Coordinates of C-alpha atoms in Angstrom, one line a residue:
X163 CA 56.5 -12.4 24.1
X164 CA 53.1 -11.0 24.4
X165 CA 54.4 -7.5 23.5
X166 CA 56.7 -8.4 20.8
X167 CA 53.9 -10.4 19.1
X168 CA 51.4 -6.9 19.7
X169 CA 54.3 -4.6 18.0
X170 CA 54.6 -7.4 15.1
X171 CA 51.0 -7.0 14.5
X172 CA 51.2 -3.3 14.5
X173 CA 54.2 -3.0 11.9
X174 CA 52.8 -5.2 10.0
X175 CA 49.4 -3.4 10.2
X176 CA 51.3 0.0 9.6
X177 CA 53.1 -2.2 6.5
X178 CA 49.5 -3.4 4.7
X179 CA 48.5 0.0 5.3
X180 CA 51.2 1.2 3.1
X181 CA 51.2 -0.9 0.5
X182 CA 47.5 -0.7 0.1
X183 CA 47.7 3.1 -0.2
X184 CA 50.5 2.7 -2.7
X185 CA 48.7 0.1 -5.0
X186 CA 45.9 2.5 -4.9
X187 CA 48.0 5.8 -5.5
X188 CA 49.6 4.1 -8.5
X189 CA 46.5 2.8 -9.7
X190 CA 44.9 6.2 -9.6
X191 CA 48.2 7.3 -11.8
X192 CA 48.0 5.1 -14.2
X193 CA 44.3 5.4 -14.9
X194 CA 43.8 9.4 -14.4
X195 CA 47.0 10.4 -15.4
X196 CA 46.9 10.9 -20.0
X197 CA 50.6 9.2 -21.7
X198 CA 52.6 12.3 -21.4
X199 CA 55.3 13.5 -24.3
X200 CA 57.9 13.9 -21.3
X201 CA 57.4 10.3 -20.7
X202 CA 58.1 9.2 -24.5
X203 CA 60.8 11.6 -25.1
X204 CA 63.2 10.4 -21.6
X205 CA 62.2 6.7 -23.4
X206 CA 63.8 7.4 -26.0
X207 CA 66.6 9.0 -24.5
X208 CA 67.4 6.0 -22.2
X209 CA 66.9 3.7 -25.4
X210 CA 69.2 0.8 -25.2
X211 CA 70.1 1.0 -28.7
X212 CA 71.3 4.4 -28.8
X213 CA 74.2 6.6 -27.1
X214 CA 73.4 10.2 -27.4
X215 CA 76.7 12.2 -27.4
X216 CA 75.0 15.6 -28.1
X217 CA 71.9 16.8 -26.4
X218 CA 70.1 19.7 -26.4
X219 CA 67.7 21.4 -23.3
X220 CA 65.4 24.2 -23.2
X221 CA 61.4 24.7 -23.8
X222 CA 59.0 25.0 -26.4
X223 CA 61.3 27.1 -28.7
X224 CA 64.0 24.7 -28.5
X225 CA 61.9 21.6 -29.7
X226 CA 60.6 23.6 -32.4
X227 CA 64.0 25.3 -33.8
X228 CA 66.5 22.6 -33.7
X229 CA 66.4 19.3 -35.8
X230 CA 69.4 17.2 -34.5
X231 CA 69.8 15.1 -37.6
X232 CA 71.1 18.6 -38.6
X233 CA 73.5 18.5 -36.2
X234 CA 74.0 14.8 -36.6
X235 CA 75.4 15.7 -40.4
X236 CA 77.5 18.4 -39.5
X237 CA 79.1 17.7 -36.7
X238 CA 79.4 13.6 -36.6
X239 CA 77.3 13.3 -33.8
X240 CA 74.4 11.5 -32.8
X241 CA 72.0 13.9 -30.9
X242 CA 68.7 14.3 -29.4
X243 CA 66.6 16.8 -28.6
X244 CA 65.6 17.0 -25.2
X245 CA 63.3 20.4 -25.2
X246 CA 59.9 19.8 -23.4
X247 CA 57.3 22.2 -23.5
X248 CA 57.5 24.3 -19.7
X249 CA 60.8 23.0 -19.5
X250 CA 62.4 25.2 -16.7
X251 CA 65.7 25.9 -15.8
X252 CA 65.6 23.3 -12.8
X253 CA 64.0 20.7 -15.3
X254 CA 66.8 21.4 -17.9
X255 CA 69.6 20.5 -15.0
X256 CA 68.1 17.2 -13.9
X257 CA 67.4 16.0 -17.6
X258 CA 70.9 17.1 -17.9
X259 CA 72.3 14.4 -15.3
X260 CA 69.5 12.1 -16.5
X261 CA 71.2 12.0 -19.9
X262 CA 74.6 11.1 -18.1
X263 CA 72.9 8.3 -16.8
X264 CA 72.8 5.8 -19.3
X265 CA 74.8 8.7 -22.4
X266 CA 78.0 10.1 -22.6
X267 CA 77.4 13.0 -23.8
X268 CA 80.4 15.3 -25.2
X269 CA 78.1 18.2 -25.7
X270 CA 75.4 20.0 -24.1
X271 CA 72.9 22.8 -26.4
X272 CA 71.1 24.7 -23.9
X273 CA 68.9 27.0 -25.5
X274 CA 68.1 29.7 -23.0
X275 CA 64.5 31.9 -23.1
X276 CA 64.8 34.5 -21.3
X277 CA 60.7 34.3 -20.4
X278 CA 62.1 31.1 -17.6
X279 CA 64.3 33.7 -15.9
X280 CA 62.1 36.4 -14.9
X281 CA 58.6 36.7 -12.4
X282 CA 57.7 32.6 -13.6
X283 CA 54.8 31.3 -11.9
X284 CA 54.6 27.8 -11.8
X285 CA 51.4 25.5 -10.7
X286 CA 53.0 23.3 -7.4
X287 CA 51.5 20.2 -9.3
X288 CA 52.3 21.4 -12.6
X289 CA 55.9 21.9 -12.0
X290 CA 56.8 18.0 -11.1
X291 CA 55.4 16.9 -14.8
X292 CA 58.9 15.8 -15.9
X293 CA 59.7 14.9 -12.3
X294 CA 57.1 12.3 -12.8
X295 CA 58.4 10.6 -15.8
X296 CA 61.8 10.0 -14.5
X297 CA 63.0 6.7 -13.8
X298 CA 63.6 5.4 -9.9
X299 CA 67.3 6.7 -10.0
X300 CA 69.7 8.2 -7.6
X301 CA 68.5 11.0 -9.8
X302 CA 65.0 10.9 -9.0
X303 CA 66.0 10.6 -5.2
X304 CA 67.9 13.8 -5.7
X305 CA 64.7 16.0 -7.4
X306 CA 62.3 14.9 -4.0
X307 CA 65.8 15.9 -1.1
X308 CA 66.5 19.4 -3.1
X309 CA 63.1 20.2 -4.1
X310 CA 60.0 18.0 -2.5
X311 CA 60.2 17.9 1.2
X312 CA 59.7 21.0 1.9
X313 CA 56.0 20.8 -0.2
X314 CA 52.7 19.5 0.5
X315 CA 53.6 15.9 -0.1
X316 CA 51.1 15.5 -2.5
X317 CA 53.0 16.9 -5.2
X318 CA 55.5 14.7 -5.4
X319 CA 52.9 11.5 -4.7
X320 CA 49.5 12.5 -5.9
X321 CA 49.9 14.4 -9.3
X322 CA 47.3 12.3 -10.5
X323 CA 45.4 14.6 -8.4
X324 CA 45.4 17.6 -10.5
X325 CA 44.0 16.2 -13.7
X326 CA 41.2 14.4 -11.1
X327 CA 39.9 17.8 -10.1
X328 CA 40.8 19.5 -12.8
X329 CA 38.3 17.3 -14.7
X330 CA 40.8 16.8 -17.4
X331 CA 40.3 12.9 -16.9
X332 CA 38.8 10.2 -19.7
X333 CA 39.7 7.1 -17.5
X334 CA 38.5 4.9 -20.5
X335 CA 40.4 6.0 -23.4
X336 CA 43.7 6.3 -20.6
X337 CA 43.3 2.7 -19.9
X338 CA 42.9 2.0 -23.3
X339 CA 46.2 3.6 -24.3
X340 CA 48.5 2.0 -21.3
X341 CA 47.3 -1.2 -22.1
X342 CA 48.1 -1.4 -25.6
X343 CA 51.6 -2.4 -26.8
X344 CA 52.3 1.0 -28.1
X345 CA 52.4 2.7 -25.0
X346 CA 54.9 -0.3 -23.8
X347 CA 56.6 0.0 -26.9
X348 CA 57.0 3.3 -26.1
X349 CA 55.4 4.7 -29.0
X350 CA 54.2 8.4 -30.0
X351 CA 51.2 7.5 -31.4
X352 CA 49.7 6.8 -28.0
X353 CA 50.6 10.6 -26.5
X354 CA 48.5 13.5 -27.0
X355 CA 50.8 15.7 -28.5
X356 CA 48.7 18.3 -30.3
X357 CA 50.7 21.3 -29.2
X358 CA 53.4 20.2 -31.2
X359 CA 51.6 22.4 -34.1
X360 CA 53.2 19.7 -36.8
X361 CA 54.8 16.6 -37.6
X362 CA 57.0 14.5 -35.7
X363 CA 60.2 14.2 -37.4
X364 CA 62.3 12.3 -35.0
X365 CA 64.1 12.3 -31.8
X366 CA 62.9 15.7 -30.2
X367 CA 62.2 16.9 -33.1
X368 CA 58.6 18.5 -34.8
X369 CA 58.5 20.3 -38.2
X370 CA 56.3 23.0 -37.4
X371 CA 53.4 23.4 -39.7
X372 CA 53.0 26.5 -42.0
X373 CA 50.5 28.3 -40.6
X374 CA 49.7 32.0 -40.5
X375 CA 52.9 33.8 -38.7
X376 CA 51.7 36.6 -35.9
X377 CA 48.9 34.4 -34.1
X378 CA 48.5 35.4 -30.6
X379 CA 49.4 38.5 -28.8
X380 CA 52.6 40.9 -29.4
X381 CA 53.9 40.8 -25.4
X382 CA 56.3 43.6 -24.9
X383 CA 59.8 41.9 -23.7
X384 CA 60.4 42.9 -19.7
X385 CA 63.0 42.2 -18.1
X386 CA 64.7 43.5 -14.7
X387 CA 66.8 41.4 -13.7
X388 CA 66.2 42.8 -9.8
X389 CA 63.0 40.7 -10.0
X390 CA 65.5 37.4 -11.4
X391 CA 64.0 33.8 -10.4
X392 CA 67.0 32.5 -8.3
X393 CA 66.0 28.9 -8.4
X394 CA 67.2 29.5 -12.3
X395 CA 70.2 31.1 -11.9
X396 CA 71.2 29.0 -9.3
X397 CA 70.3 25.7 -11.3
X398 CA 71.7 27.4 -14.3
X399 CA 75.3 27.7 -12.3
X400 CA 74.6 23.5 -11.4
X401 CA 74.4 22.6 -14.9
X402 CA 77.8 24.6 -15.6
X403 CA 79.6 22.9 -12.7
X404 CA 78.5 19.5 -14.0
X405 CA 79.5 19.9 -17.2
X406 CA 83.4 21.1 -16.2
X407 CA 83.4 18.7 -13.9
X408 CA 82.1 16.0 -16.2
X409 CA 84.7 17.6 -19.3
X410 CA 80.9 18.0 -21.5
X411 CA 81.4 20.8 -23.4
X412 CA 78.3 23.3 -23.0
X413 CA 77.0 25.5 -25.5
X414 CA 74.4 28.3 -24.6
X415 CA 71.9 29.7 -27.0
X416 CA 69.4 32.1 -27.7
X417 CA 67.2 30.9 -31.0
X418 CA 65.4 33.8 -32.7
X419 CA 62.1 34.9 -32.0
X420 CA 60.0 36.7 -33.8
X421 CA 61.1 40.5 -34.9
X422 CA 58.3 42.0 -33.6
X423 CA 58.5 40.5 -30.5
X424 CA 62.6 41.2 -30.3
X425 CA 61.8 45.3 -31.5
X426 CA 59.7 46.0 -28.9
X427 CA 60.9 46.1 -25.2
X428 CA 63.9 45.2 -23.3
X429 CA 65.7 42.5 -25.0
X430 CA 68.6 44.7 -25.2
X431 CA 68.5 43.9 -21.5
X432 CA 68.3 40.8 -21.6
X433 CA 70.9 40.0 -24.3
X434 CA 73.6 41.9 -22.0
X435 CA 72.5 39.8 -19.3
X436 CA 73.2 36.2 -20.7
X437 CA 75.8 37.7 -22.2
X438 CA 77.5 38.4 -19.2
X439 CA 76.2 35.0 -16.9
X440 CA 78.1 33.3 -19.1
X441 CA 80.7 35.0 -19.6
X442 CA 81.3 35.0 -15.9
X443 CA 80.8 31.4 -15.7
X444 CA 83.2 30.5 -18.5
X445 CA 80.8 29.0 -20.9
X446 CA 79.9 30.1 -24.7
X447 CA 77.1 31.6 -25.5
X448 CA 75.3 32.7 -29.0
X449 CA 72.2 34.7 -28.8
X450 CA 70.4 33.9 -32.6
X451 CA 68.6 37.1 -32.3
X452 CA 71.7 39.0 -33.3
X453 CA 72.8 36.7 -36.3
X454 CA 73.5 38.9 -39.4
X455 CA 70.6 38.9 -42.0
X456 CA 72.9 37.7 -44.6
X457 CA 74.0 34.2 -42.9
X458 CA 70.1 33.9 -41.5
X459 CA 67.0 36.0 -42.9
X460 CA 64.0 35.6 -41.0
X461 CA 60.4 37.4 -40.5
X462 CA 57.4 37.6 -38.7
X463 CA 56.1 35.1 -41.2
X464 CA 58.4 32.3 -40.4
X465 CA 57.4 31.9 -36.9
X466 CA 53.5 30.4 -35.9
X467 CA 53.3 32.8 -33.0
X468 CA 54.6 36.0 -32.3
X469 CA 56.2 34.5 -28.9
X470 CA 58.7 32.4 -31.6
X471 CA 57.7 29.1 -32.1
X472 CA 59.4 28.7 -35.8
X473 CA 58.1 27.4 -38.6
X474 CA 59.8 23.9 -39.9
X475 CA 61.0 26.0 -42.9
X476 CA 63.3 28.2 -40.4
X477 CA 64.1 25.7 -38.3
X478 CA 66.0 23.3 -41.0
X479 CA 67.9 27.0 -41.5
X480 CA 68.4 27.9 -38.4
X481 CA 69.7 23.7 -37.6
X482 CA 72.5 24.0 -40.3
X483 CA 73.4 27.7 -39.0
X484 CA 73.2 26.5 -35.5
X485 CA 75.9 23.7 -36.7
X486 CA 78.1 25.3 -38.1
X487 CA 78.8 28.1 -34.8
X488 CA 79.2 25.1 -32.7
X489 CA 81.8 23.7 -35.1
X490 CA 83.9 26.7 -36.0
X491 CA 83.5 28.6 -33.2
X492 CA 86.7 26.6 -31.0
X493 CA 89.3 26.8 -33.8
X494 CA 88.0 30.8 -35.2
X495 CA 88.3 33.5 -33.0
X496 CA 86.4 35.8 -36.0
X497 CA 83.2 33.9 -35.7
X498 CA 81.4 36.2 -33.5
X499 CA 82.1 39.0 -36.3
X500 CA 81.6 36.9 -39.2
X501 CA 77.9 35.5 -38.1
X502 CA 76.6 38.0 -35.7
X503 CA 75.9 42.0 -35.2
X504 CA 78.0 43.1 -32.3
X505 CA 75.1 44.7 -30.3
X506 CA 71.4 46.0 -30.1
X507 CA 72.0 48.9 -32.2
X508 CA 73.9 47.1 -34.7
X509 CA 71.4 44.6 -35.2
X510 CA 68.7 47.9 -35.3
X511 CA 69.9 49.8 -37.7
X512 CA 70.0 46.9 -39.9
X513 CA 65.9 46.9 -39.7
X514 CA 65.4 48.7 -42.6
X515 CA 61.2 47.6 -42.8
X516 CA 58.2 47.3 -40.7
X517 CA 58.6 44.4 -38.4
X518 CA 55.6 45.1 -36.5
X519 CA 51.7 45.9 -37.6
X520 CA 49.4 45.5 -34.7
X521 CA 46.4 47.5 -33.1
X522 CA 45.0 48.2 -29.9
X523 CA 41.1 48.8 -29.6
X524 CA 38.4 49.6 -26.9
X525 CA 34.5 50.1 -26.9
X526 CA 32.6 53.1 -25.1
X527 CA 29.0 53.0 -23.4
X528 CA 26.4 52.9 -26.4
X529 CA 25.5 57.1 -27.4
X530 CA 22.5 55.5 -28.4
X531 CA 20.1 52.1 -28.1
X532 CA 22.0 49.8 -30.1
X533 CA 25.4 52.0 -31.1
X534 CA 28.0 51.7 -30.0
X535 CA 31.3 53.8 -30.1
X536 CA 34.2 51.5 -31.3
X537 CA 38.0 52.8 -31.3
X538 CA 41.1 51.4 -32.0
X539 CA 44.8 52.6 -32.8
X540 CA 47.5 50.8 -35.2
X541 CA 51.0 49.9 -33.8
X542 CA 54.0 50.0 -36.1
X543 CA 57.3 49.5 -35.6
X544 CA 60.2 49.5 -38.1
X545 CA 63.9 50.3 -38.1
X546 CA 65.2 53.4 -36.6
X547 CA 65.4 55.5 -39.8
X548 CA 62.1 53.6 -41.5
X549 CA 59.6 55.8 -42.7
X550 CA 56.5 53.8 -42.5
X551 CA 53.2 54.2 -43.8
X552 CA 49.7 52.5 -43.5
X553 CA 46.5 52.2 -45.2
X554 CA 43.4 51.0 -42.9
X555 CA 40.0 49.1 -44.1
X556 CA 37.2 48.3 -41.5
X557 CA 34.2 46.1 -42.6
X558 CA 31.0 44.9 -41.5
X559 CA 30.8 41.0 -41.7
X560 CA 27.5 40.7 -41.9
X561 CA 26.5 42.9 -44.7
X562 CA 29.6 42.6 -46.0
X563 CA 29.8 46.6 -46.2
X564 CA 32.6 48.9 -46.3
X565 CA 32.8 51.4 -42.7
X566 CA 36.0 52.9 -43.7
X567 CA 38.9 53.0 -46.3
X568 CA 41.9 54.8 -46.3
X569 CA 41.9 54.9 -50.8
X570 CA 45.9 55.0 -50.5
X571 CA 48.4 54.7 -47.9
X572 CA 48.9 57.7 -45.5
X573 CA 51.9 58.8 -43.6
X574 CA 51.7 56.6 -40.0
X575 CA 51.0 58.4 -37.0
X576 CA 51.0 56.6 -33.8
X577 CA 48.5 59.1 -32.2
X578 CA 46.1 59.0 -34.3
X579 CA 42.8 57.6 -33.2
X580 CA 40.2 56.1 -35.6
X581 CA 36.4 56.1 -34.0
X582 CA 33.0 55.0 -35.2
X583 CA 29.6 54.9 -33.9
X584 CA 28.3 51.0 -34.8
X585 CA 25.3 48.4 -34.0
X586 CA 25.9 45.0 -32.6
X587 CA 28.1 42.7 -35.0
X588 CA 30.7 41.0 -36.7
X589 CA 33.4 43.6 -37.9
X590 CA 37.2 43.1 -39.3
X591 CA 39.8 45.8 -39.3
X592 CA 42.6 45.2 -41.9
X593 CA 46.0 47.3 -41.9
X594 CA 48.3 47.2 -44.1
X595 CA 51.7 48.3 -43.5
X596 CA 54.9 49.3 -45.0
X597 CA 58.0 51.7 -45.8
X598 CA 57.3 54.7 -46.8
X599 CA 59.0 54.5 -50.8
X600 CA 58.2 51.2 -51.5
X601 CA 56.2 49.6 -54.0
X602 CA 55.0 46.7 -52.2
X603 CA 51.1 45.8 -51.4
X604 CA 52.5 45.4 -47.7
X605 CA 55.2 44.6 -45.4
X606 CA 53.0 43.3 -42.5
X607 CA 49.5 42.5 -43.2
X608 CA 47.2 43.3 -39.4
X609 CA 43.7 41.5 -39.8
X610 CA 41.6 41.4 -37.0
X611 CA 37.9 40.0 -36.7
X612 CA 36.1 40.9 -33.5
X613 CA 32.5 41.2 -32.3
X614 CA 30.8 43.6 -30.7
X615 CA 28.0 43.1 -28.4
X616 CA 26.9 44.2 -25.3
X617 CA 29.2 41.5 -23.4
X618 CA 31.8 42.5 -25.3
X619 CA 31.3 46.1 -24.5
X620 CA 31.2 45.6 -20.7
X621 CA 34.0 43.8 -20.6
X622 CA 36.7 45.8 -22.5
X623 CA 34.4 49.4 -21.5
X624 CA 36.4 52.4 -22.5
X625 CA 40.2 51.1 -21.7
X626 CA 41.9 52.1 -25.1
X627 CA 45.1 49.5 -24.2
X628 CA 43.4 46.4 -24.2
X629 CA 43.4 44.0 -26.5
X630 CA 45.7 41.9 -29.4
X631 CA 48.7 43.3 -27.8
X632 CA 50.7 44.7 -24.5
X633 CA 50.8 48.2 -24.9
X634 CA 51.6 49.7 -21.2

């Protein structure tokens, strides 16, 4: 009796210990951790009200290009978009099931980019954000067997963690926001949801603001697919399986990108690819990047980076074009002829302009106390029989003088080096580009503003393929 009443005392010890340390790990959630748009957007897919029969996956690019109540008009649906910033390819395959859950979904979108397939690097904490958000589910049970016991266990119990000593943390205005009824309402007001870039528009859905198209930097497009992730190919196979073996139809996509982006690298490689994966696996696939510029026009300008985050303008396009493949494309056999160029080169010679303007620049040693040497080269890319010509202006900011002016545009040459000797400063290059023929002021407008000082100078030295884009 003695000992039974000693164990007793040490479960139940072992029991208080537990529940203490899960009162204060769920108390340390919900006062570190900010309202997160995951959380909002799986609330409103598991809204009562609502039975989504169509739902799209992917990332950023997905959220950003595809307005379901587009879809909702043209093909009689009621549809959601379910494309989360980070969004991986083993996030896509649990939100998949998730929306089976309490859905019946007839259709699955699954816009694919390609940049989730090769060399990703994901944050351990980072990579559970949707994870976290998920309802207690058979589901949720699933994501910690398959993916959590093998990892520190604070990754799957202690995300609060990495906002805490990541010092992204404002206790007060989090407690403020989970105690109002918004947040229990389930509202968007309540999330920080700044990348979005624009409006919300409704269910998945933001109209991206128009801002100046080509922000960022040009990232040539790699892609071996020896150095593959695994974990998304094999998730990628899971989601086909579950659809055939739930009868949901599933409709792969690629939505465009910007042109400068898809002229300059490998995408070639990586259209074949997907082309092929699902091919193998029996599923459709469209890649948007090879639609025909007469059923779809779009330019540099219509995106708000130059990794392809559309514009709303595009997007509401892109939605109605996007419709109409998934509707026609069962009962017309044509529809790959009709809408899209039949490979890389097809889709290259129809380039016919500069698609690309872009420069590389370095800084050498000073010759002299307080010069500088200051170089730089232009990038341009057209089609394969453009002729393309540029004219270049470089100014000093603070004086508002004139270094150097090309008076009319010159033949480009991609060797040719400009180089000037300059003090500390504000400068902007400006380069405007364009085919050789035309009558245009420009094709593609390059404006860069930079500052040179001796920081700056150290840092960049006299490496000539640093800069706004990835040259090597």
């Amino acid at each position: 009796m003695r000992n039974f009443k000693k164990s007793f005392k040490i479960i139940a010890r072992s029991v208080l210990f537990l529940v203490v340390l899960i009162i204060l790990n769920e108390t340390c959630r919900f006062i570190i951790m900010p309202p997160s748009y995951a959380r909002y957007i799986l609330g409103e897919l598991n809204n009562k009200k609502e039975n989504y029969d169509c739902v799209v996956l992917g990332a950023s690019h997905g959220r950003s290009a595809i307005n379901p109540y587009k879809l909702d008009e043209a093909l009689n649906c009621n549809a959601i978009n379910m494309s989360i910033p980070s969004e991986t390819v083993k996030d896509s395959y649990y939100l998949l099931k998730e929306s089976c859950r309490k859905n019946n979904p007839k259709t699955i979108i699954f816009d694919i980019d390609y940049q989730y397939w090769y060399k990703l690097i994901q944050n351990q904490y980072w990579e559970t954000f949707i994870y976290e958000q998920l309802d207690f589910s058979s589901i949720k049970l699933e994501y910690i067997a398959c993916n959590l016991l093998e990892k520190d266990f604070r990754v799957g119990l202690t995300r609060w963690a990495y906002y805490f000593f990541n010092g992204n943390i404002n206790l007060k205005e989090n407690v403020k926001l989970k105690t109002s009824k918004a947040y229990w309402n389930n509202e968007l007001s309540v999330v920080n949801n700044k990348d979005a870039g624009g409006s919300y528009v409704g269910k998945g859905y933001f109209y991206r603001d128009d801002t100046n198209g080509g922000k960022g930097k040009i990232k040539k497009v790699r892609f071996d697919t020896n150095d593959l992730e695994q974990e998304a190919v094999h998730y990628f196979k899971k989601m086909v399986q579950f659809c055939k073996k739930k009868g949901i139809r599933l409709v792969c996509i690629t939505s465009p990108i910007t042109p400068a982006t898809l002229n300059y690298g490998d995408y070639e490689t990586v259209h074949n690819y997907f082309v092929k994966l699902c091919k193998e696996q029996g599923v459709e696939y469209y890649d948007f990047n090879y639609v025909k510029d007469s059923v779809l026009h779009f330019d540099n300008a219509d995106f708000v980076d130059y990794d392809g985050h559309m514009k709303g303008r595009l997007a509401e396009q892109f939605s109605v074009v996007l419709a109409k493949v998934i509707k026609e494309a069962p009962n017309n056999s044509d529809i790959l002829n009709q809408y899209f160029y039949k490979d890389f080169q097809e889709y290259y010679s129809s380039v016919k302009k500069v698609v690309t303007n872009d420069l590389i620049y370095a800084f050498d040693y000073a010759k002299e106390k307080n010069k500088y040497n200051f170089k730089f080269k232009s990038i341009v890319i057209g089609g394969p029989n453009t002729k393309t010509e540029v004219r270049v202006i470089v100014n000093n900011i603070n004086n508002n003088k004139m270094i150097y002016e090309d008076k009319k545009y010159c033949d480009y040459e991609p060797s040719k080096e400009y180089s000037f000797d300059v003090e500390e400063g504000s400068y902007e290059i400006v380069i405007y580009a364009r085919t050789k023929g035309t009558s245009v002021e420009y094709e593609e407008l390059c404006r860069k503003p930079f500052k040179i000082d001796a920081n700056e100078v150290n840092v960049y030295k006299t490496k000539l393929a640093v800069g706004d884009i990835d040259y090597e």
